[in-house]
Short mmCIF file of C-alpha atoms in Angstrom, two decimals:
data_model
loop_
_atom_site.label_atom_id
_atom_site.label_comp_id
_atom_site.label_asym_id
_atom_site.label_seq_id
_atom_site.Cartn_x
_atom_site.Cartn_y
_atom_site.Cartn_z
CA MET J 884 -17.12 -7.24 -2.32
CA HIS J 885 -18.35 -6.37 1.03
CA PRO J 886 -16.57 -2.95 2.51
CA VAL J 887 -15.51 -4.68 5.61
CA TYR J 888 -13.05 -6.95 3.68
CA HIS J 889 -11.92 -3.98 1.82
CA LEU J 890 -11.15 -2.16 5.20
CA LEU J 891 -9.53 -5.17 6.38
CA VAL J 892 -7.33 -5.79 3.64
CA SER J 893 -6.32 -1.87 3.76
CA ILE J 894 -5.65 -1.93 7.35
CA THR J 895 -3.49 -4.84 6.82
CA ILE J 896 -1.59 -3.29 3.65
CA GLY J 897 -1.03 -0.09 5.96
CA VAL J 898 0.81 -2.02 8.67
CA ALA J 899 2.94 -4.17 6.26
CA VAL J 900 3.88 -1.10 4.63
CA GLY J 901 5.20 0.08 7.96
CA LEU J 902 4.49 3.96 7.71
CA HIS J 903 7.12 5.88 9.63
CA SER J 904 5.12 8.24 11.94
CA ARG J 905 4.28 8.73 15.76
CA TYR J 906 0.70 8.24 14.88
CA LYS J 907 0.86 5.45 12.02
CA TYR J 908 -1.77 3.29 13.30
CA ILE J 909 -4.43 6.16 13.45
CA MET J 910 -3.41 7.29 10.10
CA ILE J 911 -3.72 3.83 8.56
CA ILE J 912 -7.04 3.26 10.11
CA PHE J 913 -8.14 6.80 8.86
CA LEU J 914 -6.74 6.05 5.49
CA ALA J 915 -8.32 2.90 5.12
CA VAL J 916 -11.68 4.15 6.19
CA ALA J 917 -11.45 7.07 4.07
CA VAL J 918 -10.17 5.50 0.97
CA ASN J 919 -12.70 2.46 0.96
CA GLY J 920 -15.71 4.76 2.35
CA ILE J 921 -15.23 7.08 -0.55
CA LEU J 922 -14.98 4.22 -3.35
CA ASP J 923 -17.79 2.22 -1.55
CA ILE J 924 -20.24 5.20 -1.15
CA ASP J 925 -21.58 4.51 -4.80
CA ILE J 926 -22.79 1.15 -3.43
CA TYR J 927 -25.60 2.61 -1.43
CA LEU J 928 -26.42 5.21 -3.92
CA TYR J 929 -26.85 2.82 -6.62
CA HIS J 930 -29.08 0.71 -4.52
CA ARG J 931 -31.15 3.60 -3.73
CA THR J 932 -31.29 4.34 -7.45
CA LEU J 933 -29.78 7.40 -7.55
CA PHE J 934 -27.35 6.62 -10.04
CA GLU J 935 -27.66 4.04 -12.79
CA THR J 936 -24.12 3.11 -12.69
CA ARG J 937 -21.49 2.79 -9.61
CA ILE J 938 -19.73 6.11 -10.28
CA PHE J 939 -16.48 5.49 -8.13
CA HIS J 940 -15.87 2.15 -9.63
CA ASN J 941 -13.56 3.09 -12.39
CA GLY J 942 -10.08 3.58 -13.35
CA ILE J 943 -10.36 7.10 -12.71
CA ALA J 944 -11.39 7.02 -9.02
CA MET J 945 -9.42 3.87 -8.23
CA LEU J 946 -5.99 4.24 -9.82
CA TYR J 947 -5.55 7.56 -11.87
CA VAL J 948 -6.66 9.90 -8.95
CA PRO J 949 -4.55 8.09 -6.26
CA VAL J 950 -1.41 8.27 -8.74
CA LEU J 951 -2.19 11.96 -9.34
CA ILE J 952 -2.23 12.63 -5.54
CA LEU J 953 0.96 10.55 -5.18
CA PHE J 954 2.43 13.01 -7.94
CA CYS J 955 1.18 16.18 -6.51
CA ALA J 956 2.50 15.37 -2.93
CA TYR J 957 5.95 14.37 -4.35
CA LEU J 958 6.27 17.74 -6.39
CA TYR J 959 5.05 19.58 -3.11
CA GLU J 960 7.59 17.99 -1.02
CA LYS J 961 10.28 17.60 -3.61
CA ASN J 962 12.61 20.51 -2.11
CA LYS J 963 11.48 20.29 1.81
CA ASP J 964 13.14 18.05 4.34
CA LYS J 965 9.73 16.13 4.88
CA SER J 966 8.15 13.46 2.97
CA ILE J 967 5.12 12.42 5.09
CA LEU J 968 2.54 13.23 2.21
CA THR J 969 4.68 11.43 -0.34
CA ARG J 970 4.83 8.58 1.92
CA THR J 971 1.05 8.53 2.85
CA SER J 972 0.17 8.82 -0.83
CA LEU J 973 1.94 5.58 -1.47
CA VAL J 974 -0.23 3.85 0.90
CA ILE J 975 -3.15 5.50 -0.55
CA VAL J 976 -2.30 4.14 -4.05
CA LEU J 977 -1.77 0.73 -2.60
CA MET J 978 -5.13 0.79 -0.65
CA SER J 979 -7.13 1.88 -3.85
CA PHE J 980 -5.44 -0.64 -6.03
CA SER J 981 -6.19 -3.35 -3.79
CA HIS J 982 -9.70 -2.30 -3.72
CA LEU J 983 -9.75 -2.28 -7.66
CA LEU J 984 -8.21 -5.69 -7.54
CA MET J 985 -10.72 -7.05 -5.15
CA ASP J 986 -13.67 -5.93 -7.13
CA THR J 987 -12.37 -7.26 -10.24
CA PHE J 988 -12.32 -10.72 -8.84
CA TYR J 989 -15.75 -10.56 -7.36
CA PRO J 990 -18.38 -11.87 -9.88
CA ASP J 991 -21.03 -9.57 -9.08
CA THR J 992 -18.91 -6.53 -9.64
CA SER J 993 -17.25 -5.15 -12.67
CA ILE J 994 -14.89 -2.19 -13.28
CA TYR J 995 -14.88 0.41 -15.71
CA LEU J 996 -11.00 0.64 -16.38
CA TYR J 997 -11.04 3.30 -19.01
CA TYR J 998 -14.11 5.41 -18.02
CA PRO J 999 -15.33 7.86 -19.50
CA PHE J 1000 -13.87 6.99 -22.62
CA SER J 1001 -15.11 3.19 -22.68
CA MET J 1002 -17.72 1.60 -20.93
CA SER J 1003 -16.26 -1.76 -20.99
CA GLU J 1004 -16.34 -3.89 -17.87
CA TYR J 1005 -13.72 -5.59 -16.64
CA GLN J 1006 -13.53 -8.54 -14.36
CA LEU J 1007 -10.72 -11.12 -13.69
CA ASP J 1008 -10.59 -14.96 -13.87
CA GLN J 1009 -10.64 -16.34 -10.06
CA SER J 1010 -7.90 -18.70 -11.06
CA LEU J 1011 -5.48 -15.70 -11.23
CA ILE J 1012 -5.87 -14.66 -7.39
CA PRO J 1013 -2.81 -16.67 -6.23
CA LEU J 1014 -0.43 -14.82 -8.88
CA VAL J 1015 -1.99 -11.52 -8.06
CA ILE J 1016 -1.53 -12.24 -4.24
CA LEU J 1017 1.99 -12.87 -4.94
CA LEU J 1018 2.67 -9.94 -7.16
CA PHE J 1019 0.72 -7.42 -4.72
CA ALA J 1020 3.00 -8.67 -1.73
CA LEU J 1021 5.94 -7.85 -3.97
CA ALA J 1022 4.51 -4.45 -4.70
CA ILE J 1023 3.97 -4.24 -0.98
CA ILE J 1024 7.68 -4.91 -0.42
CA ILE J 1025 8.75 -2.41 -2.77
CA VAL J 1026 6.39 0.34 -1.29
CA ASN J 1027 7.83 -0.47 2.14
CA LEU J 1028 11.40 -0.11 0.66
CA ILE J 1029 10.63 3.28 -0.94
CA GLU J 1030 8.90 4.33 2.12
CA THR J 1031 11.81 3.57 4.38
CA PHE J 1032 14.37 5.29 1.87
CA LEU J 1033 12.21 8.46 1.57
CA TYR J 1034 12.00 8.61 5.50
CA ARG J 1035 15.56 8.13 6.25
CA THR J 1036 16.87 10.53 3.53
CA ASN J 1037 14.42 13.17 4.27
CA GLU J 1038 13.65 13.12 8.06
CA GLY J 1039 16.48 11.06 9.44
CA CYS J 1040 19.77 9.48 8.55
CA GLU J 1041 22.04 10.87 5.66
CA SER J 1042 22.41 7.71 4.00
CA TRP J 1043 20.84 4.65 3.94
CA SER J 1044 20.77 1.69 1.56
CA VAL J 1045 19.58 -1.95 1.53
CA ARG J 1046 23.20 -2.95 1.51
CA THR J 1047 23.83 -1.16 4.73
CA GLU J 1048 20.81 -2.92 6.57
CA VAL J 1049 21.98 -6.36 5.05
CA GLU J 1050 25.55 -5.85 6.03
CA TYR J 1051 24.42 -4.62 9.68
CA GLN J 1052 22.07 -7.89 9.95
CA LEU J 1053 24.96 -10.13 8.80
CA LYS J 1054 27.21 -8.43 11.01
CA ASN J 1055 24.97 -9.09 13.76
CA TYR J 1056 24.58 -12.73 12.75
CA ARG J 1057 28.45 -13.32 12.68
CA ARG J 1058 28.76 -11.51 16.31
CA ARG J 1059 26.05 -13.79 17.52
CA LEU J 1060 27.47 -17.08 15.85
CA LYS J 1061 31.01 -16.14 17.25
CA ARG J 1062 29.52 -15.95 21.03
CA ILE J 1063 27.82 -19.37 20.44
CA TYR J 1064 31.08 -20.91 19.22
CA GLU J 1065 32.88 -19.37 22.38
CA ILE J 1066 30.37 -20.80 24.58
CA GLN J 1067 30.45 -24.40 22.88
CA ARG J 1068 34.19 -24.22 23.35
CA LYS J 1069 34.05 -23.36 27.09
CA ILE J 1070 31.69 -26.68 27.69
#
């Protein structure tokens, strides 16, 4: 798949996750360019016949290394009051996983998911695209909640939960309805 599509999808993922940082847009663009630039550099090396296979289009580079980065960032920040590396690593995992999924749906590209243990090539049927988009949107929502939870517990609020957010929204909603009702009664 064309690298521009990977870049646009990665930027969309970064904005959808809503990374809590003063420099979030710069970080999202930098991460999108870095992740997709690293993963797609093998296209140019392959077309220039420097390599016989696309060395970064495998499970190690697209899935296992980002998860390892996430794990190391979590361990590093485990007992600290900051969680920016862990939250950024979550975005990196989603960006690289989207790259993996987009390439498995593209008919001209195949992925070596278990490289170097197996050279089996994997491609997904394009009829699964709506289901994968739905599942990936769900994954983005879950990562957004995890990222917000990490931010609020480490860098800000002492307590936060989804329940308190929903209660706050409902309280606002009730207050607005009450005002509307009072205005209607005056008329």
